[in-house]
Amino acid sequence: MTDVEIKKGLAGVTVDYTAVSKVNPETNSLLYRGYPVQELAATQPFEAVAYLLWNGELPTDEQLASLRAEERKHRALADNVKAAIDLLPLEAHPMDEVRTAVSVIGASDSSGSGSVLDAAGSPEENLARSIRLYASLPAIVAYGQRRRRGQEIVPPRDDLDYAANFLWMTFGEEAEPVVVDAFNRSMTLYAEHSFNASTFTARVITSTLSDLYSAVVGAIGALKGPLHGGANEAVLHIFNEIGSAENVVPWLDKALAEKRKIMGFGHRVYKRGDSRVPTMKTALDTLIEHYDRPDVAALYDALESEFVSRKGIYPNLDYPSGPAYNLIGFDTLTFTPLFIASRVTGWTAHIMEQTASNALIRPLSAYNGPDERHIDGYVPDAAHL
Ligand code: SDX
């Protein structure tokens, strides 16, 4: 076997440039188009962050107003999307519901020529498609949760901006400003993270000149896994297993003895803590105070300190966001679809960047199968060829 250096999982491999975001584990920082994510989360509505990721600059008041007006055109759940979701069993995972919904939106979009030769779409078409998906996802995610709860659809409200309307459509009541602010911050923090598995999946699909919707559907499939986006849902399963802070030590003893991965901890790039965690933890702390849930704080802190002291592995963004979404009232199964609603902005920014670079992504592999051999003499199955 020739001696080649295999980089399992492409760990540590730099495969291309991107101007969308910079993840720096040395300084534990994350920049969206040059802006620290902490500043964006603290000062910008998610709409402005979406605009920044797509266009490279923060919007003027007029540009933000125009994006908000366009978003409002696509907020209502489309009939064909609702019909497709209704075909799925109630037990279907919400990530499969959202993946199906995006497929329906893509298959119904006649904005392109329809020819496979034009699948990639023009920059203008893809920006319009990106805005449409970003605007459509809240209704899809909200409907999924309400459907499972046996509740009727809540129509969107044009007097509410993105985060407040998302919560309105999900819960059928107007959320308090402190909750809207915490949710808005989470959407900004989840929006973009360079070549993570789901974004890179979207780029691979785009690199064949396939269409934006196919790339987003593939990215949703990648995000579903508990090693990636599915971790925020898995964090709540862990919290429910442990129950209370007093049970952390025995629970962790058993989990580590079984060599379980403790969801919400660790990261392929950050090795001394995820740059987004402090901002999301602050949002969680405001929610803990707002809902008067010191028990959540006790469990959160006990598990973090115990696991970090034993393994030296730090929380990632999914660790604070899971309990935050739980306090707001989202079903645990809805958590990762919330990740989609946010990350669709980062995915589509990368899809547009990859389309412009137009370089097919096709790595090499090292063969370790049987040496070359040949069919000698009679082979029974060949008789019918
Ligand atoms: C996201 O890439 C991104 O940017 C992703 C993301 C984004 O915004 O897009 O940040 C979002 O996906 C965050 C990560 C969410 N996933 C989880 O919380 C799942 C739990 N975490 C682990 O599975 C793990 O930390 C990974 C997959 C996230 C990263 O793993 P690496 O870099 O491949 O490291 P590794 O799995 O090789 O771990 C090194 C060692 C191993 O021990 P040994 O086998 O060498 O003895 O650390 C151990 C691992 O077992 N380890 C863990 C652990 N994370 C690492 N052990 C227990 N629990 C963990 N969480």
PDB file of C-alpha atoms in Angstrom, residues 145-294:
ATOM      1  CA  GLN A 145     -44.515  21.802  16.317  1.00  0.00           C
ATOM      2  CA  ARG A 146     -48.161  22.887  16.316  1.00  0.00           C
ATOM      3  CA  ARG A 147     -49.187  19.909  14.163  1.00  0.00           C
ATOM      4  CA  ARG A 148     -47.614  17.503  16.656  1.00  0.00           C
ATOM      5  CA  ARG A 149     -49.400  19.282  19.486  1.00  0.00           C
ATOM      6  CA  GLY A 150     -52.737  19.112  17.668  1.00  0.00           C
ATOM      7  CA  GLN A 151     -52.869  22.899  17.368  1.00  0.00           C
ATOM      8  CA  GLU A 152     -54.084  24.975  14.421  1.00  0.00           C
ATOM      9  CA  ILE A 153     -51.773  27.080  12.256  1.00  0.00           C
ATOM     10  CA  VAL A 154     -51.106  30.625  13.467  1.00  0.00           C
ATOM     11  CA  PRO A 155     -50.902  33.056  10.534  1.00  0.00           C
ATOM     12  CA  PRO A 156     -47.960  35.481  10.443  1.00  0.00           C
ATOM     13  CA  ARG A 157     -48.204  39.062  11.718  1.00  0.00           C
ATOM     14  CA  ASP A 158     -46.693  41.775   9.552  1.00  0.00           C
ATOM     15  CA  ASP A 159     -46.405  44.110  12.523  1.00  0.00           C
ATOM     16  CA  LEU A 160     -43.799  41.804  14.070  1.00  0.00           C
ATOM     17  CA  ASP A 161     -40.193  41.489  12.885  1.00  0.00           C
ATOM     18  CA  TYR A 162     -38.533  38.141  12.184  1.00  0.00           C
ATOM     19  CA  ALA A 163     -37.802  36.821  15.702  1.00  0.00           C
ATOM     20  CA  ALA A 164     -41.062  38.037  17.275  1.00  0.00           C
ATOM     21  CA  ASN A 165     -43.111  36.696  14.378  1.00  0.00           C
ATOM     22  CA  PHE A 166     -41.333  33.312  14.566  1.00  0.00           C
ATOM     23  CA  LEU A 167     -42.319  33.038  18.237  1.00  0.00           C
ATOM     24  CA  TRP A 168     -45.857  34.283  17.480  1.00  0.00           C
ATOM     25  CA  MET A 169     -46.382  31.638  14.779  1.00  0.00           C
ATOM     26  CA  THR A 170     -45.002  28.935  17.078  1.00  0.00           C
ATOM     27  CA  PHE A 171     -46.859  29.735  20.297  1.00  0.00           C
ATOM     28  CA  GLY A 172     -49.848  31.798  19.162  1.00  0.00           C
ATOM     29  CA  GLU A 173     -49.068  34.572  21.619  1.00  0.00           C
ATOM     30  CA  GLU A 174     -46.799  37.589  21.562  1.00  0.00           C
ATOM     31  CA  ALA A 175     -43.479  36.843  23.273  1.00  0.00           C
ATOM     32  CA  GLU A 176     -42.047  39.259  25.819  1.00  0.00           C
ATOM     33  CA  PRO A 177     -39.146  41.440  24.670  1.00  0.00           C
ATOM     34  CA  VAL A 178     -36.577  39.600  26.833  1.00  0.00           C
ATOM     35  CA  VAL A 179     -37.553  36.316  25.141  1.00  0.00           C
ATOM     36  CA  VAL A 180     -37.529  37.840  21.653  1.00  0.00           C
ATOM     37  CA  ASP A 181     -34.071  39.284  22.326  1.00  0.00           C
ATOM     38  CA  ALA A 182     -32.650  35.960  23.551  1.00  0.00           C
ATOM     39  CA  PHE A 183     -34.134  34.139  20.549  1.00  0.00           C
ATOM     40  CA  ASN A 184     -32.830  36.778  18.152  1.00  0.00           C
ATOM     41  CA  ARG A 185     -29.319  36.388  19.616  1.00  0.00           C
ATOM     42  CA  SER A 186     -29.460  32.602  19.198  1.00  0.00           C
ATOM     43  CA  MET A 187     -30.415  32.979  15.524  1.00  0.00           C
ATOM     44  CA  THR A 188     -27.405  35.252  14.956  1.00  0.00           C
ATOM     45  CA  LEU A 189     -25.047  32.878  16.785  1.00  0.00           C
ATOM     46  CA  TYR A 190     -26.235  29.831  14.816  1.00  0.00           C
ATOM     47  CA  ALA A 191     -26.155  31.556  11.411  1.00  0.00           C
ATOM     48  CA  GLU A 192     -22.667  30.808  10.126  1.00  0.00           C
ATOM     49  CA  HIS A 193     -19.515  28.875  10.990  1.00  0.00           C
ATOM     50  CA  SER A 194     -17.219  28.499   7.938  1.00  0.00           C
ATOM     51  CA  PHE A 195     -16.760  24.945   6.534  1.00  0.00           C
ATOM     52  CA  ASN A 196     -18.714  22.954   9.130  1.00  0.00           C
ATOM     53  CA  ALA A 197     -20.073  19.615   7.914  1.00  0.00           C
ATOM     54  CA  SER A 198     -23.448  20.900   6.686  1.00  0.00           C
ATOM     55  CA  THR A 199     -22.018  23.985   4.989  1.00  0.00           C
ATOM     56  CA  PHE A 200     -19.313  21.935   3.295  1.00  0.00           C
ATOM     57  CA  THR A 201     -21.995  19.485   2.145  1.00  0.00           C
ATOM     58  CA  ALA A 202     -23.850  22.404   0.567  1.00  0.00           C
ATOM     59  CA  ARG A 203     -20.644  23.527  -1.136  1.00  0.00           C
ATOM     60  CA  VAL A 204     -19.911  20.046  -2.505  1.00  0.00           C
ATOM     61  CA  ILE A 205     -23.404  19.835  -4.017  1.00  0.00           C
ATOM     62  CA  THR A 206     -23.108  23.373  -5.413  1.00  0.00           C
ATOM     63  CA  SER A 207     -19.695  22.597  -6.904  1.00  0.00           C
ATOM     64  CA  THR A 208     -21.347  20.230  -9.431  1.00  0.00           C
ATOM     65  CA  LEU A 209     -23.460  23.222 -10.617  1.00  0.00           C
ATOM     66  CA  SER A 210     -26.531  21.702  -8.989  1.00  0.00           C
ATOM     67  CA  ASP A 211     -29.249  24.027  -7.654  1.00  0.00           C
ATOM     68  CA  LEU A 212     -29.449  25.938  -4.366  1.00  0.00           C
ATOM     69  CA  TYR A 213     -32.417  23.925  -3.054  1.00  0.00           C
ATOM     70  CA  SER A 214     -30.601  20.612  -3.596  1.00  0.00           C
ATOM     71  CA  ALA A 215     -27.618  22.016  -1.713  1.00  0.00           C
ATOM     72  CA  VAL A 216     -29.822  23.131   1.208  1.00  0.00           C
ATOM     73  CA  VAL A 217     -31.586  19.732   1.331  1.00  0.00           C
ATOM     74  CA  GLY A 218     -28.183  18.022   1.516  1.00  0.00           C
ATOM     75  CA  ALA A 219     -27.045  20.417   4.239  1.00  0.00           C
ATOM     76  CA  ILE A 220     -30.164  19.617   6.285  1.00  0.00           C
ATOM     77  CA  GLY A 221     -29.288  15.943   6.075  1.00  0.00           C
ATOM     78  CA  ALA A 222     -25.797  16.663   7.398  1.00  0.00           C
ATOM     79  CA  LEU A 223     -27.027  18.975  10.153  1.00  0.00           C
ATOM     80  CA  LYS A 224     -29.439  16.324  11.498  1.00  0.00           C
ATOM     81  CA  GLY A 225     -26.637  14.176  12.904  1.00  0.00           C
ATOM     82  CA  PRO A 226     -26.014  14.419  16.687  1.00  0.00           C
ATOM     83  CA  LEU A 227     -22.317  15.065  16.111  1.00  0.00           C
ATOM     84  CA  HIS A 228     -23.375  18.300  14.387  1.00  0.00           C
ATOM     85  CA  GLY A 229     -26.670  20.177  14.626  1.00  0.00           C
ATOM     86  CA  GLY A 230     -28.580  17.350  16.291  1.00  0.00           C
ATOM     87  CA  ALA A 231     -26.497  17.989  19.417  1.00  0.00           C
ATOM     88  CA  ASN A 232     -28.786  20.751  20.735  1.00  0.00           C
ATOM     89  CA  GLU A 233     -31.698  18.296  20.828  1.00  0.00           C
ATOM     90  CA  ALA A 234     -29.407  15.679  22.360  1.00  0.00           C
ATOM     91  CA  VAL A 235     -28.375  18.077  25.150  1.00  0.00           C
ATOM     92  CA  LEU A 236     -31.982  18.181  26.379  1.00  0.00           C
ATOM     93  CA  HIS A 237     -32.238  14.397  26.257  1.00  0.00           C
ATOM     94  CA  ILE A 238     -29.157  14.341  28.496  1.00  0.00           C
ATOM     95  CA  PHE A 239     -30.636  16.957  30.867  1.00  0.00           C
ATOM     96  CA  ASN A 240     -33.813  14.901  31.114  1.00  0.00           C
ATOM     97  CA  GLU A 241     -31.797  11.738  31.798  1.00  0.00           C
ATOM     98  CA  ILE A 242     -29.832  13.408  34.600  1.00  0.00           C
ATOM     99  CA  GLY A 243     -32.853  15.173  36.093  1.00  0.00           C
ATOM    100  CA  SER A 244     -31.117  17.392  38.642  1.00  0.00           C
ATOM    101  CA  ALA A 245     -27.671  18.661  39.629  1.00  0.00           C
ATOM    102  CA  GLU A 246     -27.355  16.062  42.408  1.00  0.00           C
ATOM    103  CA  ASN A 247     -27.368  13.262  39.814  1.00  0.00           C
ATOM    104  CA  VAL A 248     -24.583  14.654  37.609  1.00  0.00           C
ATOM    105  CA  VAL A 249     -21.646  12.750  39.138  1.00  0.00           C
ATOM    106  CA  PRO A 250     -23.183   9.249  39.071  1.00  0.00           C
ATOM    107  CA  TRP A 251     -24.667   9.908  35.649  1.00  0.00           C
ATOM    108  CA  LEU A 252     -21.325  11.048  34.252  1.00  0.00           C
ATOM    109  CA  ASP A 253     -19.503   8.122  35.875  1.00  0.00           C
ATOM    110  CA  LYS A 254     -21.791   5.733  34.006  1.00  0.00           C
ATOM    111  CA  ALA A 255     -21.823   7.675  30.721  1.00  0.00           C
ATOM    112  CA  LEU A 256     -18.045   7.899  30.531  1.00  0.00           C
ATOM    113  CA  ALA A 257     -17.681   4.251  31.525  1.00  0.00           C
ATOM    114  CA  GLU A 258     -19.923   3.457  28.541  1.00  0.00           C
ATOM    115  CA  LYS A 259     -17.695   5.731  26.393  1.00  0.00           C
ATOM    116  CA  ARG A 260     -20.691   7.914  25.493  1.00  0.00           C
ATOM    117  CA  LYS A 261     -20.178  11.244  23.730  1.00  0.00           C
ATOM    118  CA  ILE A 262     -21.574  13.976  25.990  1.00  0.00           C
ATOM    119  CA  MET A 263     -23.554  16.096  23.568  1.00  0.00           C
ATOM    120  CA  GLY A 264     -22.995  19.843  23.686  1.00  0.00           C
ATOM    121  CA  PHE A 265     -19.313  19.457  24.473  1.00  0.00           C
ATOM    122  CA  GLY A 266     -16.258  19.467  22.235  1.00  0.00           C
ATOM    123  CA  HIS A 267     -15.587  20.908  18.822  1.00  0.00           C
ATOM    124  CA  ARG A 268     -13.478  19.985  15.789  1.00  0.00           C
ATOM    125  CA  VAL A 269     -11.999  23.483  15.500  1.00  0.00           C
ATOM    126  CA  TYR A 270     -12.276  25.146  18.927  1.00  0.00           C
ATOM    127  CA  LYS A 271     -10.260  23.234  21.470  1.00  0.00           C
ATOM    128  CA  ARG A 272     -10.436  25.669  24.409  1.00  0.00           C
ATOM    129  CA  GLY A 273     -14.101  26.602  24.211  1.00  0.00           C
ATOM    130  CA  ASP A 274     -16.542  27.771  21.527  1.00  0.00           C
ATOM    131  CA  SER A 275     -16.393  31.556  20.921  1.00  0.00           C
ATOM    132  CA  ARG A 276     -20.192  31.760  20.810  1.00  0.00           C
ATOM    133  CA  VAL A 277     -20.876  30.152  24.168  1.00  0.00           C
ATOM    134  CA  PRO A 278     -20.442  33.205  26.453  1.00  0.00           C
ATOM    135  CA  THR A 279     -22.977  35.220  24.422  1.00  0.00           C
ATOM    136  CA  MET A 280     -25.491  32.348  24.325  1.00  0.00           C
ATOM    137  CA  LYS A 281     -24.919  31.635  28.029  1.00  0.00           C
ATOM    138  CA  THR A 282     -25.795  35.270  28.820  1.00  0.00           C
ATOM    139  CA  ALA A 283     -29.012  34.850  26.847  1.00  0.00           C
ATOM    140  CA  LEU A 284     -29.723  31.619  28.746  1.00  0.00           C
ATOM    141  CA  ASP A 285     -29.086  33.361  32.063  1.00  0.00           C
ATOM    142  CA  THR A 286     -31.642  36.062  31.227  1.00  0.00           C
ATOM    143  CA  LEU A 287     -34.179  33.361  30.398  1.00  0.00           C
ATOM    144  CA  ILE A 288     -33.406  31.445  33.624  1.00  0.00           C
ATOM    145  CA  GLU A 289     -34.072  34.653  35.564  1.00  0.00           C
ATOM    146  CA  HIS A 290     -37.149  35.524  33.503  1.00  0.00           C
ATOM    147  CA  TYR A 291     -38.754  32.097  34.019  1.00  0.00           C
ATOM    148  CA  ASP A 292     -37.350  31.735  37.558  1.00  0.00           C
ATOM    149  CA  ARG A 293     -35.620  28.384  36.908  1.00  0.00           C
ATOM    150  CA  PRO A 294     -32.550  28.183  39.184  1.00  0.00           C
TER     151      PRO A 294
END
